[in-house]
Coordinates of C-alpha atoms in Angstrom, one line a residue:
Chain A
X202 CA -80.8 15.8 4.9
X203 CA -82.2 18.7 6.9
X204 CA -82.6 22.3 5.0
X205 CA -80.0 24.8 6.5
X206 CA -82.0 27.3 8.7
X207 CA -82.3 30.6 7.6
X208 CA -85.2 33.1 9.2
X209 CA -88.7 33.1 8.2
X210 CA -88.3 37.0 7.2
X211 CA -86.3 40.0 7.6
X212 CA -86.8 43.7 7.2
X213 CA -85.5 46.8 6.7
X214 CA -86.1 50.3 5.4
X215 CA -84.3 51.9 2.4
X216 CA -80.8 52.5 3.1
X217 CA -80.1 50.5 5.3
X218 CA -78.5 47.4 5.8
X219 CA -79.3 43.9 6.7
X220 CA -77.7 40.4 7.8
X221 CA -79.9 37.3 6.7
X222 CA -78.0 34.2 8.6
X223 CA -77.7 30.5 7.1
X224 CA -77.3 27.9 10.1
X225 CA -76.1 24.8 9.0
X226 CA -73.5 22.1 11.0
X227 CA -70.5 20.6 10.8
X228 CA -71.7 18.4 7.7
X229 CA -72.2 21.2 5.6
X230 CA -71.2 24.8 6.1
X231 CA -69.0 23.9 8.8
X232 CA -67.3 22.0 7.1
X233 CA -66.1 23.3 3.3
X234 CA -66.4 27.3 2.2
X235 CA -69.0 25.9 -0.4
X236 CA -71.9 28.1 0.6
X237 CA -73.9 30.0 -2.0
X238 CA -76.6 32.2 -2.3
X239 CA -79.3 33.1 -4.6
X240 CA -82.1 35.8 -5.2
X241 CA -85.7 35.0 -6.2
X242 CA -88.6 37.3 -7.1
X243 CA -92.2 35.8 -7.2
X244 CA -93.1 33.4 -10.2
X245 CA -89.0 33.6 -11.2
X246 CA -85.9 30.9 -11.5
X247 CA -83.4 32.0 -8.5
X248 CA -80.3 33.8 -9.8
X249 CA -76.7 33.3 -7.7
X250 CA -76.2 36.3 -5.8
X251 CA -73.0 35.2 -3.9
X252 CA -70.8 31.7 -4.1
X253 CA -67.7 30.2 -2.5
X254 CA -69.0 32.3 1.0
X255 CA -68.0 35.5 -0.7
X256 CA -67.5 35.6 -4.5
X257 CA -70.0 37.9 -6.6
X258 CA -70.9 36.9 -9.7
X259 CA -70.6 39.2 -12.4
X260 CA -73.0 42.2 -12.9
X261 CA -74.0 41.1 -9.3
X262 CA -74.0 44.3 -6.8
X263 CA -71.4 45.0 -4.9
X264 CA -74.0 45.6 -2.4
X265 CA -74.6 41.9 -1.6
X266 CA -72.2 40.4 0.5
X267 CA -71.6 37.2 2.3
X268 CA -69.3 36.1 4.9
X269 CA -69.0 33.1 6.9
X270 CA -68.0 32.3 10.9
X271 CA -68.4 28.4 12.1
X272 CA -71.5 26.7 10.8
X273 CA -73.7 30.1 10.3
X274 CA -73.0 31.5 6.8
X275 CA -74.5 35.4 6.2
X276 CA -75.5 37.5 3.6
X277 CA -75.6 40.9 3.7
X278 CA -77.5 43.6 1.8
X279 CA -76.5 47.1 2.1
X280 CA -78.0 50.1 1.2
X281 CA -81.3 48.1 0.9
X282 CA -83.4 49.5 -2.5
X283 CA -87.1 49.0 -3.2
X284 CA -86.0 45.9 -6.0
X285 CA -84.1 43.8 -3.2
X286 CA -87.3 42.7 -2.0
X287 CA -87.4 39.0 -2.9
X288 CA -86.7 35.6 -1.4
X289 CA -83.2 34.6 -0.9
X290 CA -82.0 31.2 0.1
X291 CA -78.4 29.9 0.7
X292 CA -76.7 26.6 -0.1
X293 CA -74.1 24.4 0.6
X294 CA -71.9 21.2 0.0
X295 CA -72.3 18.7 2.2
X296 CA -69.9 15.7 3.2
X297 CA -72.5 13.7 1.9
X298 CA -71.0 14.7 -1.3
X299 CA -74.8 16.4 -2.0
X300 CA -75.7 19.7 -1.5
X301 CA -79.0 21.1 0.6
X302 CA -80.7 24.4 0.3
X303 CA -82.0 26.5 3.1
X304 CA -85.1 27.4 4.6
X305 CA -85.6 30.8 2.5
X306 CA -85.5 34.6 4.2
X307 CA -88.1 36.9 2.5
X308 CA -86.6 40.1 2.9
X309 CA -89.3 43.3 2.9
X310 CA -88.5 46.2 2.1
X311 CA -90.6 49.0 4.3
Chain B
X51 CA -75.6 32.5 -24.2
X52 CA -76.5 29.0 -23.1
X53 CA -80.1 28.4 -22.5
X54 CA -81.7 25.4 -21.3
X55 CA -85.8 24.3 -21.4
X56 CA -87.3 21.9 -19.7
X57 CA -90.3 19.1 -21.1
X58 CA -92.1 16.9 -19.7
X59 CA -95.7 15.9 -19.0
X60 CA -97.2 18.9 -16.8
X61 CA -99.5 15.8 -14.6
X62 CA -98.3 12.5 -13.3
X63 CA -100.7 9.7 -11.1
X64 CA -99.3 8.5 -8.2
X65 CA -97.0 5.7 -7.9
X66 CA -95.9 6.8 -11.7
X67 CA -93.0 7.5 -13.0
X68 CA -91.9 10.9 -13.9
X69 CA -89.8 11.6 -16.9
X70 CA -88.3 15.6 -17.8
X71 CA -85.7 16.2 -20.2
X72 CA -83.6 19.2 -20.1
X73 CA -82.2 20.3 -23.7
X74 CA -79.4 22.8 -23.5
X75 CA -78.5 25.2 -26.2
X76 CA -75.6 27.7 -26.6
X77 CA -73.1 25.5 -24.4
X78 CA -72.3 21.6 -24.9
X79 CA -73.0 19.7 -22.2
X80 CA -69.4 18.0 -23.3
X81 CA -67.3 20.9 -22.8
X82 CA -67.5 20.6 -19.2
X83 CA -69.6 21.5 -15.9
X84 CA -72.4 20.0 -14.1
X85 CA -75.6 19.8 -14.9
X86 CA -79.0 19.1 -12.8
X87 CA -82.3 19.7 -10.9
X88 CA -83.6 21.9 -8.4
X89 CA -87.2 21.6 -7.4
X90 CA -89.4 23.7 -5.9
X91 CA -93.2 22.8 -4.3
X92 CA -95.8 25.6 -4.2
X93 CA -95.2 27.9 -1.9
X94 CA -92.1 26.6 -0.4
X95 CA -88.2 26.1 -0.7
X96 CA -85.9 25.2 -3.1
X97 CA -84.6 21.8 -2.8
X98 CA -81.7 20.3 -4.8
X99 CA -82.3 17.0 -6.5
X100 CA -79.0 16.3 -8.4
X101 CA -76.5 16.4 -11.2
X102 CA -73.9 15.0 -13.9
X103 CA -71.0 15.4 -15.3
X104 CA -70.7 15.0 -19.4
X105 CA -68.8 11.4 -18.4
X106 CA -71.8 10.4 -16.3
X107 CA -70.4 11.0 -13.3
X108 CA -73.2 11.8 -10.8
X109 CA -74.5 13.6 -7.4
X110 CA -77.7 12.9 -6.0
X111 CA -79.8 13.9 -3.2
X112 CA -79.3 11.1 -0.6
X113 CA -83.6 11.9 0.4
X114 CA -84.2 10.9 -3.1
X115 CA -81.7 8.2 -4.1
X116 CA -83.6 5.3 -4.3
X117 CA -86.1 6.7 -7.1
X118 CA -83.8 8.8 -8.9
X119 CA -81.8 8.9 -11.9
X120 CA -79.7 11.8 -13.8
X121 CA -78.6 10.7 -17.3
X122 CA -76.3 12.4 -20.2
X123 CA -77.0 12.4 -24.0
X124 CA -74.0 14.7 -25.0
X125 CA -75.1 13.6 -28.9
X126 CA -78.7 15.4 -28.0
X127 CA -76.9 17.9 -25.9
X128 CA -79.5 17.2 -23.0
X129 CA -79.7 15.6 -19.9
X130 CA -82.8 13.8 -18.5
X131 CA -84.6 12.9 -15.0
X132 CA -86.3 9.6 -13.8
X133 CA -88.3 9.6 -10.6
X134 CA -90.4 6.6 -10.0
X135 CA -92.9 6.1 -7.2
X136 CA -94.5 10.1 -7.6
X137 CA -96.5 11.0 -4.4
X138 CA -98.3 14.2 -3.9
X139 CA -95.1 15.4 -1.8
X140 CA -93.6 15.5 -5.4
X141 CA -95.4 17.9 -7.1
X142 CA -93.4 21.0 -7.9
X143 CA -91.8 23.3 -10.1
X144 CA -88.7 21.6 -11.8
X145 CA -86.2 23.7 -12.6
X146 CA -83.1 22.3 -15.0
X147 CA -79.9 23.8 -14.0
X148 CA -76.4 24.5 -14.9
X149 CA -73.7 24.0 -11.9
X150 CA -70.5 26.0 -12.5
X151 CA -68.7 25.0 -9.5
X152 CA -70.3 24.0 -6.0
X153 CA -74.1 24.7 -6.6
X154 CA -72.7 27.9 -8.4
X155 CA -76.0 27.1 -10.4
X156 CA -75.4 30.0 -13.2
X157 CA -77.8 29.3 -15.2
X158 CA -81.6 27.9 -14.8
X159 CA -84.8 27.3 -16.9
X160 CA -87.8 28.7 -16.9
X161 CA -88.9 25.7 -14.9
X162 CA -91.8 23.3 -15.7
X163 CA -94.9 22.3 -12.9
X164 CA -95.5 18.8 -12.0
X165 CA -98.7 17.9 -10.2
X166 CA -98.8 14.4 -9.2
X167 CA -102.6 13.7 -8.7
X168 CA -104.9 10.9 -10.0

């Protein structure tokens, strides 16, 4: 199964905010509002960030925020802070009854 | 607070099989939830290998079906992975994880590295 697509990289200075897409098809995020996503710093486990689309774990801030339209889930990151700068990848359920990860965005903060 | 810790030998020759065990504490793997494997080569992506339910009941990543198996040991309270035929493409960082609902993976491991080399 192929990994969702997600870009290479994003950017963006403090303050402001950012989208980070998840492209995926009918199989998977087209298809159930199963998509999560998760936060990683360097030489860390991932933490869930966002699941179900939109949910927010708790203790998660309410500046991450995700959203979903056809097969391209987002996530967005408002007010972007020096400590957002991390890897983040999404996730989904397939109809494969399986699950596949996306490509990974690393997000810099400038 | 449940925890979980993954073991396992850190090197495996190719064409071996690899064997990780994932022993949970703070949670019984009996009271419900999935739980599974996300792995993670060098450098690159997360890639989700599978899970299971306390019953058995299992998910696996259609790539890796052939060579894989997830089992339960609710008496142990941990779960354990089989992947036979390593190749270099396996080696990675294998992280043990709890799945809440829909890859709502909640909780994770520290992680253990495999390196499949001769």
């Amino acid at each position: 199964q192929a990994a969702l697509t997600q870009p290479a990289s994003v950017s963006g200075s403090p303050g402001q905010s950012i989208t980070i897409s998840c492209t995926g098809t009918s199989s998977d995020v087209g298809a159930y509002d199963y998509v999560s996503w998760y936060q990683q710093f360097p030489g860390k486990a991932p933490r869930v960030i966002i699941y179900e689309v939109t949910g927010r774990p708790s203790g998660i801030s309410n500046r991450f925020s995700g959203s979903k339209s056809g097969y391209t889930a987002s996530l967005t990151i408002s007010g972007l802070q020096p400590e957002d700068e991390a890897d983040y990848y999404c996730s989904s359920f397939t109809t494969s009854t399986s699950y596949v990860f996306g490509s990974g965005t690393r997000v810099t903060v400038l | 607070q449940v925890q979980l810790q993954e073991s396992g030998p850190g090197l495996v020759k190719p064409s071996e099989t690899l064997s990780l065990t994932c022993s949970v504490s703070g949670f019984s793997i009996s009271s419900g939830y999935y739980w599974g494997w996300v792995r993670q080569p060098p450098g690159k992506g997360l890639e989700w290998i599978g899970n299971i339910q306390h019953s058995g009941h299992t998910y696996n990543n259609p790539s890796l079906k052939s060579r894989l198996s997830i089992s339960v040991d609710t008496s142990k309270n941990h779960i354990s992975l089989k992947l036979t035929s390593m190749t270099a493409a396996d080696t990675a960082v294998y992280y043990c994880v709890r799945d809440i609902g829909f890859l709502e993976l909640d909780s994770w491991g520290q992680g253990i590295l495999v390196a499949v080399s001769s």
